[in-house]
């Protein structure tokens, strides 16, 4: 296996880990909606703590891919700002009933 093939294998593994992190993040977010951010789960953490931990795991996985130079353009502040504006726009539309 050459260096490129190894790097691609690592990317595949990281993508699998991201899928797992997203699943845990979705679960933490769902429990936060259902029971509240400060409700304590069976593991002794609040839903807020679980959500933060899962988000940090996901960010860590993504940063690892950046470190491998596999995701150029990640953390593009302009693109991130556009997404935040889009979320705010559609949220306002829902609130305004449009």
PDB file of C-alpha atoms in Angstrom:
ATOM      1  CA  UNK A   1       0.000   0.000   0.000  1.00  0.00           C
ATOM      2  CA  UNK A   2       1.464   3.356  -0.993  1.00  0.00           C
ATOM      3  CA  UNK A   3       1.057   6.647   0.906  1.00  0.00           C
ATOM      4  CA  UNK A   4      -1.957   7.789  -1.115  1.00  0.00           C
ATOM      5  CA  UNK A   5      -3.741   4.476  -0.675  1.00  0.00           C
ATOM      6  CA  UNK A   6      -3.018   4.586   3.050  1.00  0.00           C
ATOM      7  CA  UNK A   7      -4.347   8.151   3.291  1.00  0.00           C
ATOM      8  CA  UNK A   8      -7.507   7.155   1.438  1.00  0.00           C
ATOM      9  CA  UNK A   9      -7.964   4.202   3.797  1.00  0.00           C
ATOM     10  CA  UNK A  10      -7.663   6.545   6.764  1.00  0.00           C
ATOM     11  CA  UNK A  11     -10.276   8.846   5.178  1.00  0.00           C
ATOM     12  CA  UNK A  12     -12.653   5.889   4.773  1.00  0.00           C
ATOM     13  CA  UNK A  13     -12.137   4.947   8.418  1.00  0.00           C
ATOM     14  CA  UNK A  14     -12.691   8.525   9.542  1.00  0.00           C
ATOM     15  CA  UNK A  15     -15.885   8.766   7.496  1.00  0.00           C
ATOM     16  CA  UNK A  16     -17.165   5.664   9.267  1.00  0.00           C
ATOM     17  CA  UNK A  17     -16.318   7.296  12.592  1.00  0.00           C
ATOM     18  CA  UNK A  18     -18.080  10.502  11.546  1.00  0.00           C
ATOM     19  CA  UNK A  19     -21.196   8.479  10.757  1.00  0.00           C
ATOM     20  CA  UNK A  20     -21.035   7.033  14.264  1.00  0.00           C
ATOM     21  CA  UNK A  21     -20.491  10.474  15.804  1.00  0.00           C
ATOM     22  CA  UNK A  22     -23.418  11.908  13.869  1.00  0.00           C
ATOM     23  CA  UNK A  23     -25.653   9.116  15.134  1.00  0.00           C
ATOM     24  CA  UNK A  24     -24.632   9.854  18.735  1.00  0.00           C
ATOM     25  CA  UNK A  25     -25.030  13.583  18.137  1.00  0.00           C
ATOM     26  CA  UNK A  26     -28.537  13.054  16.738  1.00  0.00           C
ATOM     27  CA  UNK A  27     -29.454  10.971  19.779  1.00  0.00           C
ATOM     28  CA  UNK A  28     -28.121  13.616  22.181  1.00  0.00           C
ATOM     29  CA  UNK A  29     -30.018  16.367  20.333  1.00  0.00           C
ATOM     30  CA  UNK A  30     -33.225  14.329  20.330  1.00  0.00           C
ATOM     31  CA  UNK A  31     -32.986  13.626  24.056  1.00  0.00           C
ATOM     32  CA  UNK A  32     -32.338  17.332  24.654  1.00  0.00           C
ATOM     33  CA  UNK A  33     -35.539  18.198  22.798  1.00  0.00           C
ATOM     34  CA  UNK A  34     -37.587  15.521  24.536  1.00  0.00           C
ATOM     35  CA  UNK A  35     -36.344  15.905  28.093  1.00  0.00           C
ATOM     36  CA  UNK A  36     -34.553  19.266  28.185  1.00  0.00           C
ATOM     37  CA  UNK A  37     -30.903  20.212  27.958  1.00  0.00           C
ATOM     38  CA  UNK A  38     -30.344  19.928  31.704  1.00  0.00           C
ATOM     39  CA  UNK A  39     -32.060  16.572  32.201  1.00  0.00           C
ATOM     40  CA  UNK A  40     -29.642  13.929  33.445  1.00  0.00           C
ATOM     41  CA  UNK A  41     -29.312  10.759  31.396  1.00  0.00           C
ATOM     42  CA  UNK A  42     -28.509   7.235  32.545  1.00  0.00           C
ATOM     43  CA  UNK A  43     -24.778   7.922  32.151  1.00  0.00           C
ATOM     44  CA  UNK A  44     -24.936  10.724  34.750  1.00  0.00           C
ATOM     45  CA  UNK A  45     -24.367  13.520  32.219  1.00  0.00           C
ATOM     46  CA  UNK A  46     -26.870  16.192  31.353  1.00  0.00           C
ATOM     47  CA  UNK A  47     -28.171  16.139  27.802  1.00  0.00           C
ATOM     48  CA  UNK A  48     -26.273  19.401  27.290  1.00  0.00           C
ATOM     49  CA  UNK A  49     -23.013  17.739  28.342  1.00  0.00           C
ATOM     50  CA  UNK A  50     -23.696  14.754  26.079  1.00  0.00           C
ATOM     51  CA  UNK A  51     -24.506  17.025  23.144  1.00  0.00           C
ATOM     52  CA  UNK A  52     -21.314  19.043  23.648  1.00  0.00           C
ATOM     53  CA  UNK A  53     -19.219  15.882  23.988  1.00  0.00           C
ATOM     54  CA  UNK A  54     -20.638  14.354  20.804  1.00  0.00           C
ATOM     55  CA  UNK A  55     -20.232  17.625  18.887  1.00  0.00           C
ATOM     56  CA  UNK A  56     -16.606  17.837  20.035  1.00  0.00           C
ATOM     57  CA  UNK A  57     -16.022  14.231  18.930  1.00  0.00           C
ATOM     58  CA  UNK A  58     -17.410  15.086  15.499  1.00  0.00           C
ATOM     59  CA  UNK A  59     -15.301  18.247  15.270  1.00  0.00           C
ATOM     60  CA  UNK A  60     -12.240  16.254  16.303  1.00  0.00           C
ATOM     61  CA  UNK A  61     -12.885  13.713  13.560  1.00  0.00           C
ATOM     62  CA  UNK A  62     -13.279  16.463  10.988  1.00  0.00           C
ATOM     63  CA  UNK A  63     -10.152  18.257  12.179  1.00  0.00           C
ATOM     64  CA  UNK A  64      -8.252  14.987  11.851  1.00  0.00           C
ATOM     65  CA  UNK A  65      -9.280  14.861   8.193  1.00  0.00           C
ATOM     66  CA  UNK A  66      -8.116  18.455   7.796  1.00  0.00           C
ATOM     67  CA  UNK A  67      -4.791  17.524   9.385  1.00  0.00           C
ATOM     68  CA  UNK A  68      -4.480  14.794   6.746  1.00  0.00           C
ATOM     69  CA  UNK A  69      -5.136  17.470   4.100  1.00  0.00           C
ATOM     70  CA  UNK A  70      -8.160  15.467   2.993  1.00  0.00           C
ATOM     71  CA  UNK A  71     -10.771  18.205   3.381  1.00  0.00           C
ATOM     72  CA  UNK A  72      -9.428  21.434   1.921  1.00  0.00           C
ATOM     73  CA  UNK A  73     -11.808  24.309   2.466  1.00  0.00           C
ATOM     74  CA  UNK A  74     -13.240  22.979   5.705  1.00  0.00           C
ATOM     75  CA  UNK A  75     -13.991  25.762   8.196  1.00  0.00           C
ATOM     76  CA  UNK A  76     -14.559  28.263   5.364  1.00  0.00           C
ATOM     77  CA  UNK A  77     -15.961  31.134   7.435  1.00  0.00           C
ATOM     78  CA  UNK A  78     -17.773  32.721   4.474  1.00  0.00           C
ATOM     79  CA  UNK A  79     -19.570  29.481   3.606  1.00  0.00           C
ATOM     80  CA  UNK A  80     -20.381  28.866   7.261  1.00  0.00           C
ATOM     81  CA  UNK A  81     -21.776  32.392   7.592  1.00  0.00           C
ATOM     82  CA  UNK A  82     -23.945  31.890   4.483  1.00  0.00           C
ATOM     83  CA  UNK A  83     -25.374  28.710   6.030  1.00  0.00           C
ATOM     84  CA  UNK A  84     -26.116  30.492   9.299  1.00  0.00           C
ATOM     85  CA  UNK A  85     -27.866  33.275   7.389  1.00  0.00           C
ATOM     86  CA  UNK A  86     -29.886  30.693   5.440  1.00  0.00           C
ATOM     87  CA  UNK A  87     -30.942  29.002   8.697  1.00  0.00           C
ATOM     88  CA  UNK A  88     -31.979  32.370  10.154  1.00  0.00           C
ATOM     89  CA  UNK A  89     -33.868  33.271   6.962  1.00  0.00           C
ATOM     90  CA  UNK A  90     -35.876  30.049   6.929  1.00  0.00           C
ATOM     91  CA  UNK A  91     -36.484  30.231  10.678  1.00  0.00           C
ATOM     92  CA  UNK A  92     -37.887  33.730  10.229  1.00  0.00           C
ATOM     93  CA  UNK A  93     -40.089  32.447   7.394  1.00  0.00           C
ATOM     94  CA  UNK A  94     -41.500  29.750   9.663  1.00  0.00           C
ATOM     95  CA  UNK A  95     -42.111  32.177  12.508  1.00  0.00           C
ATOM     96  CA  UNK A  96     -43.716  34.724  10.171  1.00  0.00           C
ATOM     97  CA  UNK A  97     -45.839  32.010   8.560  1.00  0.00           C
ATOM     98  CA  UNK A  98     -44.484  32.579   5.055  1.00  0.00           C
TER      99      UNK A  98
END
